[in-house]
Amino acid sequence: MKRGIAVLVSVSALCGIAYFTASKWAIKHETITFYDASRDNRPVPVQVAVRRDKEMQANAGMITLPVAVINHGNTVKNTEYGFLANIFAARGYMVLSPQHDLPTDPPMVTKPGELYVGRLPQILRGVANIHLAMQEMKKVQPNADYDQVTMVGHSMGGDITMYFAKQYPDEVKKVVTLDNLRVPFVTAGKFKILSFRSTDPQFKADAGVIPTDEECEKAGIQVVKTEFQHNDMRDTGPDAAKNSIQSMLDKFLSMTDSEVRPVDTQSSPPKILEPGPVALMAPAKG
């Protein structure tokens, strides 16, 4: 009997791994560049990830695709978060990843003591890019829900995500951040928030950014403390970090979504992520 259970568990684990491996081949990734006439035709490249079967169903008018927007960190490419995009796409989302900064943009100048350490202009640029991406994608894929999207972001992209959620709460369904450091969390409780935090000594959240335990409980905010480094939280990070984040994210989505449930997940995700090995990464990019 015990041997049979062990075999069943092994088969289930292999099926889960096989699903996500196969889903990478079933997901289409393409980049579409839009131009913003209100900003001197600024180009905004957007990587789009979507399951091929779900795209076909949407094109036929059979379904409406949920939408997730992934926002990259400072100086990081929008294509460096495929491990996140694949989780959302595997669940039936259309994933939009805008490129917020361009080589022609002036360097960001941080100013301690100013709002968000002087990063508000870059945050506002990101918000404008998001709105442009969704507005233009409506013409490309009209059968998607752009009215309430899931906002995701790492580092500076997490600050853009949180600022967008604060300014446009009615346009947001869920929020996922990875080590946002400047913009305080939205605590109104209008949507669920999942946030992964690193233990990187070079990247510390500003005072007042992360809510207290009591505020988190009241507002439905889940803060996951990890032992990973700040720059582990993208495609260049170690597999241990990416696999852990994927697992926790999948559990969070299984609790908050009704669209697609590709694998069985625990009914109640743990508060603290069990960390894998820590890899020291290059200094700050976020």
Coordinates of C-alpha atoms in Angstrom, one line a residue, residues 10-162:
S10 CA 5.9 10.4 -7.9
V11 CA 3.7 10.2 -10.9
S12 CA 1.7 13.3 -9.8
A13 CA 5.0 15.2 -9.3
L14 CA 6.2 14.1 -12.8
C15 CA 2.9 15.1 -14.3
G16 CA 3.1 18.6 -12.8
I17 CA 6.7 19.0 -14.1
A18 CA 5.6 17.7 -17.5
Y19 CA 2.7 20.1 -17.6
F20 CA 4.9 23.2 -17.1
T21 CA 7.6 21.9 -19.4
A22 CA 5.0 21.2 -22.2
S23 CA 3.3 24.5 -21.5
K24 CA 6.4 26.4 -22.5
W25 CA 6.2 24.9 -26.0
A26 CA 2.4 25.6 -26.1
I27 CA 2.9 29.2 -25.2
K28 CA 3.5 31.8 -28.0
H29 CA 5.9 34.7 -27.3
E30 CA 6.1 37.6 -29.7
T31 CA 7.0 41.3 -29.5
I32 CA 4.8 44.0 -30.9
T33 CA 6.0 47.6 -30.9
F34 CA 3.4 50.4 -30.4
Y35 CA 4.0 54.1 -30.9
D36 CA 2.7 56.8 -28.6
A37 CA 1.7 59.9 -30.7
S38 CA 1.2 61.9 -27.5
R39 CA 4.9 61.4 -26.6
D40 CA 6.6 62.2 -30.0
N41 CA 5.8 58.7 -31.3
R42 CA 7.8 57.0 -28.5
P43 CA 8.2 53.3 -29.3
V44 CA 6.9 50.9 -26.6
P45 CA 7.9 47.3 -27.4
V46 CA 5.5 44.9 -25.7
Q47 CA 6.3 41.2 -25.4
V48 CA 3.0 39.2 -25.5
A49 CA 2.8 35.6 -24.2
V50 CA -0.4 33.5 -24.6
R51 CA -1.3 29.9 -24.8
R52 CA -1.9 29.0 -28.5
D53 CA -5.1 27.1 -27.8
K54 CA -6.5 29.9 -25.7
E55 CA -5.6 32.4 -28.3
M56 CA -7.5 30.4 -30.9
Q57 CA -10.5 30.2 -28.7
A58 CA -10.4 34.0 -28.1
N59 CA -10.0 34.7 -31.8
A60 CA -13.2 32.6 -32.4
G61 CA -15.0 34.6 -29.8
M62 CA -15.4 31.6 -27.5
I63 CA -13.6 33.1 -24.5
T64 CA -12.4 36.3 -23.0
L65 CA -8.7 36.2 -22.0
P66 CA -7.7 37.5 -18.6
V67 CA -4.8 39.9 -18.8
A68 CA -1.6 40.2 -16.8
V69 CA 0.9 43.0 -17.1
I70 CA 4.5 42.3 -16.1
N71 CA 6.7 45.3 -15.3
H72 CA 10.5 44.9 -15.4
G73 CA 13.1 46.4 -13.1
N74 CA 15.3 49.4 -13.8
T75 CA 17.7 48.8 -16.8
V76 CA 16.4 45.2 -17.1
K77 CA 14.8 44.0 -20.3
N78 CA 11.1 43.2 -20.6
T79 CA 12.0 39.8 -21.9
E80 CA 13.8 38.7 -18.7
Y81 CA 10.7 37.5 -16.8
G82 CA 9.7 34.5 -18.9
F83 CA 9.4 32.3 -15.8
L84 CA 6.6 34.5 -14.6
A85 CA 5.0 35.0 -18.0
N86 CA 4.8 31.2 -18.5
I87 CA 2.9 30.7 -15.2
F88 CA 0.3 33.2 -16.1
A89 CA 0.0 32.1 -19.8
A90 CA -0.3 28.4 -18.7
R91 CA -3.4 29.4 -16.7
G92 CA -5.0 31.0 -19.8
Y93 CA -3.8 34.6 -19.4
M94 CA -2.6 36.9 -22.1
V95 CA 0.6 38.4 -20.7
L96 CA 1.8 41.9 -21.7
S97 CA 5.4 42.9 -20.8
P98 CA 6.1 46.5 -21.9
Q99 CA 9.6 47.9 -22.2
H100 CA 9.6 50.9 -20.0
D101 CA 13.0 52.4 -20.6
L102 CA 14.9 52.8 -23.9
P103 CA 18.6 53.3 -24.6
T104 CA 17.9 56.9 -25.6
D105 CA 16.3 57.8 -22.2
P106 CA 18.4 59.8 -19.9
P107 CA 19.8 57.9 -16.9
M108 CA 17.7 57.9 -13.8
V109 CA 18.9 60.3 -11.1
T110 CA 17.9 59.3 -7.6
K111 CA 17.3 62.1 -5.1
P112 CA 17.1 61.0 -1.5
G113 CA 14.4 62.9 0.4
E114 CA 12.2 63.4 -2.6
L115 CA 9.0 61.4 -3.3
Y116 CA 10.0 57.8 -4.2
V117 CA 13.6 58.9 -4.1
G118 CA 13.0 61.0 -7.2
R119 CA 11.7 58.2 -9.3
L120 CA 8.2 59.5 -9.9
P121 CA 9.0 60.6 -13.6
Q122 CA 10.1 57.0 -14.4
I123 CA 7.0 55.6 -12.6
L124 CA 4.7 57.9 -14.5
R125 CA 6.4 56.9 -17.8
G126 CA 5.7 53.3 -16.9
V127 CA 2.1 53.9 -16.2
A128 CA 1.7 55.7 -19.6
N129 CA 3.3 52.7 -21.3
I130 CA 0.9 50.3 -19.6
H131 CA -2.1 52.3 -20.7
L132 CA -0.8 52.6 -24.2
A133 CA -0.1 48.8 -24.4
M134 CA -3.6 47.9 -23.3
Q135 CA -5.2 50.5 -25.5
E136 CA -3.4 49.2 -28.6
M137 CA -3.7 45.6 -27.7
K138 CA -7.5 46.0 -27.8
K139 CA -7.1 46.4 -31.5
V140 CA -5.0 43.3 -31.8
Q141 CA -6.9 41.1 -29.5
P142 CA -10.4 42.5 -28.6
N143 CA -11.5 39.4 -26.8
A144 CA -9.5 40.1 -23.6
D145 CA -10.4 41.7 -20.3
Y146 CA -8.5 45.0 -20.2
D147 CA -10.9 46.5 -17.6
Q148 CA -9.5 44.6 -14.7
V149 CA -5.9 43.3 -15.1
T150 CA -3.4 41.5 -12.9
M151 CA -0.4 43.8 -12.3
V152 CA 3.0 42.2 -11.7
G153 CA 6.4 43.9 -11.2
H154 CA 9.9 43.4 -10.0
S155 CA 11.9 46.1 -8.2
M156 CA 11.3 49.4 -10.0
G157 CA 8.6 47.5 -12.0
G158 CA 7.0 46.6 -8.6
D159 CA 6.9 50.3 -7.8
I160 CA 5.2 51.0 -11.1
T161 CA 2.8 48.2 -10.4
M162 CA 1.9 49.5 -6.9

